[in-house]
GROMACS .gro file of C-alpha atoms in nm:
model
  492
    1MET     CA    1  20.443   9.181   5.724
    2ARG     CA    2  20.242   9.301   5.996
    3ASP     CA    3  20.094   9.571   5.809
    4VAL     CA    4  19.914   9.271   5.562
    5MET     CA    5  19.833   9.052   5.830
    6LYS     CA    6  19.655   9.369   5.933
    7LEU     CA    7  19.455   9.426   5.632
    8LEU     CA    8  19.373   9.037   5.588
    9LEU     CA    9  19.187   9.032   5.974
   10SER     CA   10  18.973   9.403   5.872
   11VAL     CA   11  18.834   9.205   5.592
   12LEU     CA   12  18.752   8.842   5.747
   13VAL     CA   13  18.575   9.025   6.024
   14LEU     CA   14  18.363   9.269   5.755
   15LEU     CA   15  18.307   8.993   5.605
   16SER     CA   16  18.180   8.834   5.894
   17PHE     CA   17  17.938   9.073   5.975
   18THR     CA   18  17.795   9.107   5.607
   19THR     CA   19  17.700   8.770   5.644
   20THR     CA   20  17.570   8.851   5.964
   21ARG     CA   21  17.371   9.090   5.840
   22THR     CA   22  17.249   8.899   5.528
   23GLY     CA   23  17.101   8.600   5.749
   24ALA     CA   24  16.894   8.851   5.996
   25VAL     CA   25  16.733   8.983   5.718
   26GLU     CA   26  16.608   8.704   5.567
   27ASP     CA   27  16.495   8.578   5.886
   28HIS     CA   28  16.323   8.821   5.909
   29ASP     CA   29  16.181   8.882   5.564
   30ILE     CA   30  16.049   8.446   5.581
   31SER     CA   31  15.978   8.589   5.956
   32ARG     CA   32  15.730   8.869   5.801
   33GLU     CA   33  15.687   8.598   5.514
   34VAL     CA   34  15.515   8.347   5.760
   35SER     CA   35  15.302   8.611   5.895
   36VAL     CA   36  15.170   8.809   5.654
   37THR     CA   37  15.063   8.397   5.550
   38PHE     CA   38  14.902   8.318   5.862
   39SER     CA   39  14.700   8.697   5.928
   40HIS     CA   40  14.540   8.598   5.568
   41SER     CA   41  14.519   8.272   5.653
   42ARG     CA   42  14.285   8.380   6.001
   43GLY     CA   43  14.116   8.643   5.800
   44GLN     CA   44  14.047   8.370   5.542
   45GLU     CA   45  13.890   8.177   5.821
   46LEU     CA   46  13.682   8.370   5.961
   47ALA     CA   47  13.539   8.595   5.666
   48GLN     CA   48  13.413   8.085   5.656
   49GLY     CA   49  13.304   8.180   5.951
   50ARG     CA   50  13.122   8.468   5.881
   51GLU     CA   51  12.981   8.370   5.517
   52LYS     CA   52  12.880   8.029   5.699
   53ARG     CA   53  12.697   8.231   5.973
   54GLN     CA   54  12.494   8.432   5.688
   55LEU     CA   55  12.404   8.137   5.484
   56PRO     CA   56  12.028   7.998   5.554
   57GLU     CA   57  11.888   7.665   5.635
   58GLN     CA   58  12.135   7.638   5.918
   59THR     CA   59  11.994   7.406   6.212
   60LEU     CA   60  12.157   7.573   6.531
   61LYS     CA   61  12.247   7.411   6.880
   62VAL     CA   62  12.076   7.685   7.125
   63THR     CA   63  12.102   7.613   7.462
   64THR     CA   64  11.859   7.709   7.756
   65ILE     CA   65  11.802   7.692   8.102
   66MET     CA   66  11.427   7.578   8.316
   67GLN     CA   67  11.317   7.954   8.379
   68ASN     CA   68  10.940   8.088   8.480
   69PRO     CA   69  10.773   8.217   8.227
   70PHE     CA   70  11.072   8.245   7.986
   71ILE     CA   71  11.131   7.839   7.960
   72MET     CA   72  10.880   7.626   8.092
   73ALA     CA   73  10.789   7.263   7.944
   74LYS     CA   74  10.490   7.160   7.823
   75SER     CA   75  10.311   6.874   7.917
   76THR     CA   76  10.382   6.750   7.586
   77GLY     CA   77  10.761   6.771   7.681
   78ASP     CA   78  10.803   7.025   7.453
   79LEU     CA   79  10.930   7.341   7.554
   80GLU     CA   80  10.712   7.721   7.593
   81GLY     CA   81  10.768   8.080   7.719
   82PHE     CA   82  10.878   8.374   7.682
   83CYS     CA   83  11.222   8.333   7.481
   84ILE     CA   84  11.071   8.026   7.311
   85ASP     CA   85  10.872   8.285   7.124
   86LEU     CA   86  11.097   8.546   7.139
   87LEU     CA   87  11.364   8.222   6.931
   88GLN     CA   88  11.070   8.166   6.683
   89LEU     CA   89  11.081   8.514   6.623
   90LEU     CA   90  11.447   8.510   6.500
   91ALA     CA   91  11.448   8.221   6.333
   92GLU     CA   92  11.189   8.348   6.102
   93ARG     CA   93  11.365   8.662   6.018
   94LEU     CA   94  11.730   8.556   5.994
   95LYS     CA   95  11.564   8.237   5.787
   96PHE     CA   96  11.762   7.881   6.030
   97HIS     CA   97  11.631   7.632   6.207
   98TYR     CA   98  11.742   7.521   6.551
   99ASP     CA   99  11.797   7.206   6.771
  100ILE     CA  100  11.685   7.364   7.128
  101LYS     CA  101  11.797   7.123   7.455
  102LEU     CA  102  11.849   7.249   7.847
  103VAL     CA  103  12.168   7.309   8.009
  104LYS     CA  104  12.343   6.951   8.151
  105ASP     CA  105  12.423   7.132   8.474
  106GLY     CA  106  12.196   7.384   8.592
  107PHE     CA  107  12.326   7.723   8.570
  108TYR     CA  108  12.335   7.990   8.359
  109GLY     CA  109  12.691   8.039   8.422
  110SER     CA  110  13.015   8.103   8.622
  111LYS     CA  111  13.370   8.099   8.631
  112LEU     CA  112  13.622   7.834   8.824
  113GLU     CA  113  13.902   7.922   8.935
  114ASN     CA  114  14.099   7.718   8.684
  115GLY     CA  115  13.910   7.946   8.401
  116LYS     CA  116  13.683   7.769   8.285
  117TRP     CA  117  13.286   7.793   8.310
  118THR     CA  118  12.996   7.593   8.425
  119GLY     CA  119  12.610   7.702   8.281
  120MET     CA  120  12.497   7.737   7.952
  121LEU     CA  121  12.864   7.898   7.891
  122GLY     CA  122  13.021   7.649   7.936
  123GLU     CA  123  12.862   7.467   7.671
  124LEU     CA  124  12.954   7.787   7.436
  125MET     CA  125  13.293   7.796   7.508
  126SER     CA  126  13.308   7.374   7.486
  127GLY     CA  127  13.136   7.445   7.174
  128GLU     CA  128  12.816   7.202   7.254
  129ALA     CA  129  12.601   7.492   7.214
  130ASP     CA  130  12.617   7.848   6.951
  131ILE     CA  131  12.372   8.067   7.174
  132ALA     CA  132  12.296   8.099   7.486
  133VAL     CA  133  11.876   8.163   7.501
  134ALA     CA  134  11.782   8.252   7.872
  135PRO     CA  135  11.728   8.574   8.053
  136LEU     CA  136  12.050   8.577   8.092
  137THR     CA  137  12.272   8.863   8.253
  138ILE     CA  138  12.454   9.050   8.071
  139THR     CA  139  12.768   9.145   8.353
  140ARG     CA  140  13.181   9.346   8.254
  141MET     CA  141  13.274   8.894   8.399
  142ARG     CA  142  13.117   8.689   8.111
  143GLU     CA  143  13.096   9.007   7.813
  144ALA     CA  144  13.486   8.980   7.811
  145GLU     CA  145  13.513   8.656   7.728
  146PHE     CA  146  13.143   8.568   7.538
  147SER     CA  147  12.957   8.769   7.276
  148PHE     CA  148  12.634   8.934   7.346
  149THR     CA  149  12.319   9.134   7.161
  150ARG     CA  150  12.159   9.342   7.282
  151PRO     CA  151  11.933   9.299   7.589
  152PHE     CA  152  11.604   9.197   7.460
  153MET     CA  153  11.419   9.283   7.804
  154SER     CA  154  11.582   9.575   8.047
  155VAL     CA  155  11.537   9.424   8.418
  156GLY     CA  156  11.654   9.556   8.804
  157ILE     CA  157  11.659   9.467   9.112
  158SER     CA  158  11.341   9.514   9.310
  159ILE     CA  159  11.180   9.387   9.619
  160LEU     CA  160  10.888   9.182   9.657
  161VAL     CA  161  10.676   9.176   9.985
  162ARG     CA  162  10.336   9.093  10.157
  163LYS     CA  163  10.151   9.421  10.128
  164GLU     CA  164   9.906   9.306  10.452
  165TYR     CA  165  10.317   9.308  10.596
  166ASN     CA  166  10.401   9.590  10.427
  167SER     CA  167  10.169   9.836  10.623
  168GLN     CA  168  10.172  10.110  10.875
  169GLY     CA  169   9.848  10.079  10.984
  170ALA     CA  170   9.568  10.390  10.978
  171SER     CA  171   9.658  10.687  10.997
  172LEU     CA  172   9.464  10.847  11.281
  173PHE     CA  173   9.400  11.123  11.080
  174GLN     CA  174   9.290  10.891  10.789
  175PHE     CA  175   8.930  11.081  10.700
  176LEU     CA  176   9.183  11.292  10.577
  177SER     CA  177   9.291  11.076  10.304
  178PRO     CA  178   9.051  11.104  10.092
  179PHE     CA  179   9.119  11.452   9.921
  180SER     CA  180   9.540  11.544   9.853
  181VAL     CA  181   9.646  11.887  10.046
  182GLU     CA  182   9.553  12.095   9.757
  183THR     CA  183   9.172  12.003   9.746
  184TRP     CA  184   9.113  12.072  10.079
  185LEU     CA  185   9.277  12.428  10.052
  186GLY     CA  186   9.091  12.478   9.744
  187LEU     CA  187   8.743  12.415   9.993
  188CYS     CA  188   8.825  12.669  10.233
  189ILE     CA  189   8.895  12.925   9.991
  190ALA     CA  190   8.587  12.808   9.844
  191TYR     CA  191   8.411  12.894  10.214
  192ILE     CA  192   8.621  13.133  10.335
  193LEU     CA  193   8.518  13.369   9.995
  194THR     CA  194   8.184  13.214   9.922
  195CYS     CA  195   8.054  13.377  10.288
  196PHE     CA  196   8.206  13.675  10.213
  197CYS     CA  197   8.041  13.757   9.900
  198LEU     CA  198   7.703  13.623  10.118
  199PHE     CA  199   7.787  13.914  10.329
  200LEU     CA  200   7.857  14.170   9.993
  201ALA     CA  201   7.485  14.026   9.843
  202ALA     CA  202   7.318  14.116  10.238
  203ARG     CA  203   7.429  14.417  10.257
  204LEU     CA  204   7.406  14.553   9.923
  205SER     CA  205   7.054  14.344   9.798
  206PRO     CA  206   6.767  14.631   9.947
  207ASN     CA  207   6.534  14.326   9.984
  208GLU     CA  208   6.725  14.133  10.265
  209TRP     CA  209   6.826  14.502  10.380
  210ASN     CA  210   6.589  14.699  10.394
  211GLU     CA  211   6.636  14.988  10.572
  212PRO     CA  212   7.015  15.019  10.726
  213GLU     CA  213   6.912  15.376  10.926
  214VAL     CA  214   6.753  15.146  11.187
  215GLU     CA  215   6.745  14.786  11.169
  216ASN     CA  216   7.083  14.574  11.085
  217SER     CA  217   7.108  14.326  10.867
  218ARG     CA  218   6.985  13.990  10.837
  219PHE     CA  219   7.313  13.849  10.752
  220SER     CA  220   7.594  13.972  10.996
  221LEU     CA  221   7.927  13.864  10.915
  222LEU     CA  222   7.948  13.481  11.139
  223ASP     CA  223   7.556  13.486  11.047
  224SER     CA  224   7.726  13.452  10.659
  225PHE     CA  225   7.967  13.180  10.777
  226TRP     CA  226   7.715  12.984  10.979
  227PHE     CA  227   7.492  12.995  10.706
  228GLY     CA  228   7.796  12.856  10.465
  229ILE     CA  229   7.814  12.532  10.691
  230GLY     CA  230   7.481  12.427  10.665
  231ALA     CA  231   7.507  12.467  10.386
  232LEU     CA  232   7.746  12.278  10.249
  233THR     CA  233   7.730  12.015  10.479
  234LEU     CA  234   7.389  12.034  10.328
  235GLN     CA  235   7.191  12.153  10.653
  236GLY     CA  236   6.932  12.444  10.729
  237VAL     CA  237   7.004  12.631  10.930
  238GLY     CA  238   6.901  13.031  10.946
  239PRO     CA  239   6.868  13.318  10.860
  240TYR     CA  240   6.741  13.191  10.566
  241PRO     CA  241   6.800  13.445  10.172
  242ARG     CA  242   6.485  13.671  10.046
  243ALA     CA  243   6.662  13.830   9.804
  244LEU     CA  244   6.709  13.666   9.466
  245SER     CA  245   7.110  13.767   9.470
  246THR     CA  246   7.153  13.612   9.795
  247ARG     CA  247   6.922  13.311   9.696
  248ILE     CA  248   7.183  13.204   9.382
  249ILE     CA  249   7.473  13.234   9.629
  250GLY     CA  250   7.273  13.008   9.889
  251THR     CA  251   7.186  12.741   9.528
  252ILE     CA  252   7.479  12.797   9.422
  253LEU     CA  253   7.694  12.688   9.714
  254TRP     CA  254   7.463  12.322   9.808
  255LEU     CA  255   7.543  12.226   9.531
  256PHE     CA  256   7.901  12.247   9.573
  257GLY     CA  257   7.804  12.135   9.923
  258ILE     CA  258   7.629  11.821   9.736
  259VAL     CA  259   7.931  11.724   9.519
  260PHE     CA  260   8.218  11.719   9.794
  261LEU     CA  261   7.997  11.577  10.018
  262VAL     CA  262   7.937  11.234   9.668
  263ALA     CA  263   8.280  11.291   9.583
  264TYR     CA  264   8.399  11.226  10.021
  265ILE     CA  265   8.234  10.932   9.988
  266THR     CA  266   8.305  10.801   9.729
  267PHE     CA  267   8.658  10.847   9.785
  268PHE     CA  268   8.668  10.746  10.158
  269ALA     CA  269   8.541  10.395  10.112
  270ALA     CA  270   8.803  10.267   9.807
  271SER     CA  271   9.107  10.452  10.031
  272MET     CA  272   8.966  10.246  10.282
  273LYS     CA  273   8.943   9.898  10.025
  274ALA     CA  274   9.281   9.969   9.847
  275GLU     CA  275   9.439  10.017  10.186
  276THR     CA  276   9.635  10.370  10.151
  277GLN     CA  277   9.810  10.305  10.437
  278SER     CA  278  10.216  10.452  10.397
  279PRO     CA  279  10.474  10.137  10.280
  280LEU     CA  280  10.659  10.018  10.602
  281ILE     CA  281  10.958   9.913  10.255
  282SER     CA  282  10.958  10.147  10.002
  283SER     CA  283  11.336  10.140   9.952
  284PHE     CA  284  11.671   9.966   9.996
  285LYS     CA  285  11.698  10.245  10.250
  286ASP     CA  286  11.402  10.120  10.412
  287LEU     CA  287  11.472   9.820  10.451
  288ALA     CA  288  11.816   9.728  10.553
  289GLN     CA  289  11.618   9.986  10.803
  290GLN     CA  290  11.339   9.832  10.959
  291ASN     CA  291  11.364   9.493  11.127
  292GLU     CA  292  10.994   9.347  11.142
  293ILE     CA  293  11.053   9.183  10.781
  294GLU     CA  294  11.373   8.902  10.750
  295TYR     CA  295  11.491   8.957  10.318
  296GLY     CA  296  11.679   8.736  10.249
  297THR     CA  297  11.758   8.692   9.798
  298VAL     CA  298  11.883   8.371   9.580
  299TYR     CA  299  12.221   8.213   9.763
  300GLY     CA  300  12.533   8.252   9.497
  301GLY     CA  301  12.278   8.438   9.198
  302SER     CA  302  12.409   8.784   9.014
  303THR     CA  303  12.211   8.986   9.236
  304PHE     CA  304  12.394   8.776   9.558
  305ALA     CA  305  12.715   8.923   9.418
  306PHE     CA  306  12.543   9.254   9.316
  307PHE     CA  307  12.522   9.304   9.711
  308GLN     CA  308  12.878   9.145   9.781
  309ASN     CA  309  13.075   9.364   9.587
  310SER     CA  310  12.839   9.673   9.625
  311LYS     CA  311  13.036   9.977   9.792
  312PHE     CA  312  12.665  10.196   9.878
  313GLN     CA  313  12.683  10.181  10.172
  314VAL     CA  314  12.330  10.110  10.239
  315TYR     CA  315  12.374   9.715   9.982
  316ARG     CA  316  12.664   9.697  10.171
  317LYS     CA  317  12.396   9.649  10.432
  318ILE     CA  318  12.156   9.442  10.298
  319TYR     CA  319  12.440   9.223  10.198
  320GLU     CA  320  12.623   9.219  10.564
  321THR     CA  321  12.262   9.129  10.718
  322MET     CA  322  12.161   8.807  10.490
  323ASP     CA  323  12.602   8.724  10.502
  324SER     CA  324  12.558   8.720  10.875
  325LYS     CA  325  12.202   8.489  10.886
  326SER     CA  326  12.305   8.357  10.528
  327ASP     CA  327  12.087   8.041  10.684
  328SER     CA  328  11.806   8.047  10.777
  329VAL     CA  329  11.722   8.425  10.458
  330LEU     CA  330  11.885   8.242  10.177
  331VAL     CA  331  11.709   8.036   9.921
  332ARG     CA  332  11.820   7.810   9.677
  333THR     CA  333  11.577   7.865   9.343
  334MET     CA  334  11.381   8.225   9.285
  335ALA     CA  335  11.026   7.973   9.368
  336GLU     CA  336  11.139   7.862   9.681
  337GLY     CA  337  11.165   8.295   9.746
  338VAL     CA  338  10.868   8.361   9.619
  339GLN     CA  339  10.656   8.081   9.847
  340ARG     CA  340  10.833   8.195  10.199
  341VAL     CA  341  10.750   8.528  10.039
  342LEU     CA  342  10.348   8.394  10.045
  343ASP     CA  343  10.390   8.194  10.356
  344SER     CA  344  10.568   8.374  10.649
  345LYS     CA  345  10.712   8.790  10.712
  346TYR     CA  346  11.002   8.764  10.494
  347ALA     CA  347  11.127   8.970  10.178
  348LEU     CA  348  11.268   8.856   9.818
  349ILE     CA  349  11.455   9.063   9.640
  350GLY     CA  350  11.561   8.945   9.331
  351GLU     CA  351  11.547   9.136   8.989
  352SER     CA  352  11.158   9.347   8.828
  353SER     CA  353  11.161   9.014   8.537
  354THR     CA  354  11.026   8.736   8.801
  355ILE     CA  355  10.911   8.958   9.088
  356ASP     CA  356  10.631   9.094   8.831
  357LEU     CA  357  10.576   8.751   8.767
  358ALA     CA  358  10.533   8.722   9.046
  359VAL     CA  359  10.288   8.919   9.109
  360ALA     CA  360  10.093   8.881   8.863
  361GLU     CA  361   9.983   8.534   8.978
  362HIS     CA  362   9.946   8.607   9.352
  363CYS     CA  363   9.756   8.997   9.417
  364ASN     CA  364   9.838   9.005   9.777
  365LEU     CA  365  10.215   9.047   9.672
  366MET     CA  366  10.349   9.395   9.514
  367ARG     CA  367  10.652   9.509   9.424
  368VAL     CA  368  10.896   9.766   9.638
  369SER     CA  369  10.929  10.139   9.381
  370ASP     CA  370  11.255  10.154   9.424
  371PHE     CA  371  11.494   9.937   9.208
  372ALA     CA  372  11.934   9.893   9.144
  373ALA     CA  373  12.086   9.767   8.926
  374VAL     CA  374  11.981   9.826   8.598
  375ARG     CA  375  12.079   9.589   8.399
  376GLY     CA  376  12.001   9.398   8.037
  377TYR     CA  377  11.893   9.067   7.926
  378GLY     CA  378  12.105   8.926   7.625
  379ILE     CA  379  12.140   8.637   7.404
  380ALA     CA  380  12.505   8.511   7.471
  381THR     CA  381  12.747   8.407   7.178
  382ARG     CA  382  13.094   8.273   7.129
  383LEU     CA  383  13.345   8.509   7.143
  384SER     CA  384  13.310   8.809   6.800
  385ASP     CA  385  13.167   8.495   6.671
  386PRO     CA  386  12.948   8.720   6.339
  387LEU     CA  387  12.582   8.571   6.414
  388ARG     CA  388  12.615   8.755   6.742
  389ASP     CA  389  12.531   9.062   6.481
  390ASN     CA  390  12.307   8.967   6.300
  391LEU     CA  391  12.095   8.843   6.624
  392THR     CA  392  12.086   9.228   6.729
  393LEU     CA  393  11.963   9.382   6.398
  394ALA     CA  394  11.703   9.123   6.411
  395ILE     CA  395  11.592   9.240   6.797
  396MET     CA  396  11.620   9.546   6.726
  397GLU     CA  397  11.359   9.530   6.423
  398LEU     CA  398  11.128   9.377   6.695
  399GLU     CA  399  11.172   9.605   7.033
  400GLU     CA  400  11.083   9.866   6.753
  401SER     CA  401  10.807   9.652   6.566
  402GLY     CA  402  10.648   9.694   6.913
  403SER     CA  403  10.672   9.198   6.918
  404LEU     CA  404  10.890   9.240   7.171
  405GLN     CA  405  10.605   9.408   7.413
  406GLN     CA  406  10.316   9.244   7.318
  407LEU     CA  407  10.613   8.903   7.394
  408LYS     CA  408  10.644   9.037   7.755
  409ALA     CA  409  10.215   9.121   7.759
  410LYS     CA  410  10.067   8.744   7.662
  411TRP     CA  411  10.341   8.589   7.972
  412TRP     CA  412  10.297   8.848   8.214
  413LYS     CA  413   9.912   8.852   8.197
  414SER     CA  414   9.766   8.959   8.540
  415SER     CA  415   9.522   8.709   8.742
  416CYS     CA  416   9.491   9.052   8.952
  417SER     CA  417   9.126   9.176   8.855
  418SER     CA  418   9.165   9.530   8.694
  419GLU     CA  419   8.918   9.643   8.982
  420ASN     CA  420   9.261   9.555   9.289
  421SER     CA  421   9.485   9.624   9.048
  422ALA     CA  422   9.430   9.972   8.985
  423GLU     CA  423   9.601  10.270   9.217
  424TRP     CA  424   9.390  10.455   9.457
  425SER     CA  425   9.532  10.826   9.515
  426PRO     CA  426   9.345  11.097   9.652
  427LEU     CA  427   9.096  11.436   9.478
  428LYS     CA  428   9.252  11.627   9.309
  429PRO     CA  429   9.144  11.978   9.218
  430ASN     CA  430   9.181  11.956   8.844
  431GLN     CA  431   8.942  11.598   8.897
  432ILE     CA  432   8.644  11.867   8.998
  433GLY     CA  433   8.745  12.192   8.856
  434GLY     CA  434   8.432  12.242   8.683
  435ILE     CA  435   8.194  12.279   9.015
  436PHE     CA  436   8.484  12.554   9.147
  437LEU     CA  437   8.376  12.742   8.802
  438LEU     CA  438   8.057  12.745   8.869
  439LEU     CA  439   8.086  12.869   9.175
  440ALA     CA  440   8.282  13.127   9.055
  441ILE     CA  441   8.013  13.196   8.834
  442GLY     CA  442   7.781  13.145   9.075
  443LEU     CA  443   7.945  13.444   9.337
  444SER     CA  444   7.997  13.674   9.075
  445LEU     CA  445   7.519  13.669   8.945
  446GLY     CA  446   7.464  13.718   9.304
  447LEU     CA  447   7.686  13.981   9.387
  448VAL     CA  448   7.598  14.157   9.045
  449ILE     CA  449   7.247  14.054   9.072
  450ALA     CA  450   7.274  14.299   9.385
  451CYS     CA  451   7.412  14.561   9.293
  452ILE     CA  452   7.114  14.553   9.018
  453GLU     CA  453   6.889  14.558   9.338
  454LEU     CA  454   7.052  14.871   9.423
  455ALA     CA  455   7.065  15.076   9.204
  456VAL     CA  456   6.631  14.986   9.079
  457LYS     CA  457   6.613  15.113   9.482
  458SER     CA  458   6.815  15.423   9.402
  459MET     CA  459   6.653  15.509   9.071
  460LYS     CA  460   6.225  15.472   9.223
  461LYS     CA  461   6.393  15.643   9.483
  462PRO     CA  462   6.259  15.976   9.563
  463ASP     CA  463   6.468  16.263   9.563
  464GLN     CA  464   6.470  16.530   9.329
  465ASP     CA  465   6.742  16.689   9.367
  466LYS     CA  466   6.983  16.448   9.391
  467SER     CA  467   7.035  16.265   9.144
  468PHE     CA  468   7.174  15.866   9.082
  469CYS     CA  469   7.473  15.828   9.141
  470ASN     CA  470   7.463  16.057   9.445
  471VAL     CA  471   7.190  15.791   9.602
  472PHE     CA  472   7.275  15.486   9.456
  473THR     CA  473   7.692  15.628   9.643
  474GLU     CA  474   7.456  15.750   9.969
  475GLU     CA  475   7.292  15.489  10.029
  476LEU     CA  476   7.611  15.160   9.991
  477ASN     CA  477   7.781  15.413  10.213
  478LEU     CA  478   7.519  15.349  10.497
  479ARG     CA  479   7.528  14.973  10.423
  480PHE     CA  480   7.867  14.966  10.443
  481LYS     CA  481   7.938  15.274  10.743
  482GLY     CA  482   7.790  15.174  11.174
  483ARG     CA  483   7.431  15.185  11.233
  484SER     CA  484   7.476  15.425  11.480
  485GLU     CA  485   7.735  15.695  11.192
  486ALA     CA  486   7.410  15.577  11.017
  487ASN     CA  487   7.238  15.696  11.294
  488THR     CA  488   7.386  16.040  11.372
  489LYS     CA  489   7.395  16.164  10.992
  490THR     CA  490   6.953  16.097  10.954
  491LYS     CA  491   6.903  16.322  11.291
  492ALA     CA  492   7.140  16.589  11.120
   0.00000   0.00000   0.00000
């Protein structure tokens, strides 16, 4: 009886386990079926959305923000600017229409503590707009929740300052600025070499030193250097050359001096006009180390956030200085900052696109050459929106065709004259290399003619016992040995 009860109990346990496992398998299959159905439905939805984005003749809702020269208002109330032209080119390529409106709250877009976004990005998130076309900086935080196209413009953070406030004054040796160091060095070498060649030609030529046994050469080494100084400064100093060889060298040296004097006067006037004094601020390091010019940026903007989050020592020092004087150095808009640079001793830190526009409009402003945090402006869409890929391809086509460069040249056209905007640089040797070549040819020609003159005298010398080579060698020895030694040899 006990064995029968154990058998029945085992059968009941086995049946319960089988039922439970079968139910679990059925639940798993149902869950899998629901998951597959949901995934298939989601895939169909994305495919439908992708097809919808690729269909032409749609009307996209565009949000933007006023920023000169990207978006500006006409007198008629319509909008114009770089981004408007860019949007029009994209619409022509992708065959869509658009309805553009300014962002309601006037912000680009930042994330709040509750997870919501403000500005243009907030309107994208809520579905009020399909794309945001504006100078919208691509950042890590923004790209985590939105899709951005390829940058249509690369920008960096730079410094705007007034020209007269960014110079340390004229240098004590400003008179040396017309020529580069290499040019001054080349001039000195040419002067020394020419005077030495003049000395050699005067020694060789019989017309300059006819009787070395009884008289001194009219062109000693010191006389040659003195004559060279007079020739370079266009002053007539003696002794004057008499032989053809020395006259050729003297004429070439005078021509060389005329070219250099004209070049010096021209470049010196240009250097004074261009105010080529060394700048007080040429980098962010110079900005952080000086105390003469106050500096700041737009409060709460991406530039301010960059310095706030940076770990680099120079950038941290700039942020700490701006933060300690936030009430007096931070501005609300870039336009306010540019006006402050114009009116006072102030440097504005901002994105290079806005700074370049201010430099193009105001000829007394300049942008420092140093850059920080090179970033890009892109068109924003909702996350994973296939429209982003189409816009990116269109932007790449515009970039390759040169249309983007033409748009930038149109809206960043400088009002300053080319004379003021052209950079001045010292005269370099390669710019006047021809006069150095002419001098070298003249010196070589002078020495060759001096040797020919000596050879002619050697041939005419009445000495039947010696060959021409022996006579020529003796003439050389007489000219390059001391006078006392020559006299001793003659008496012997």
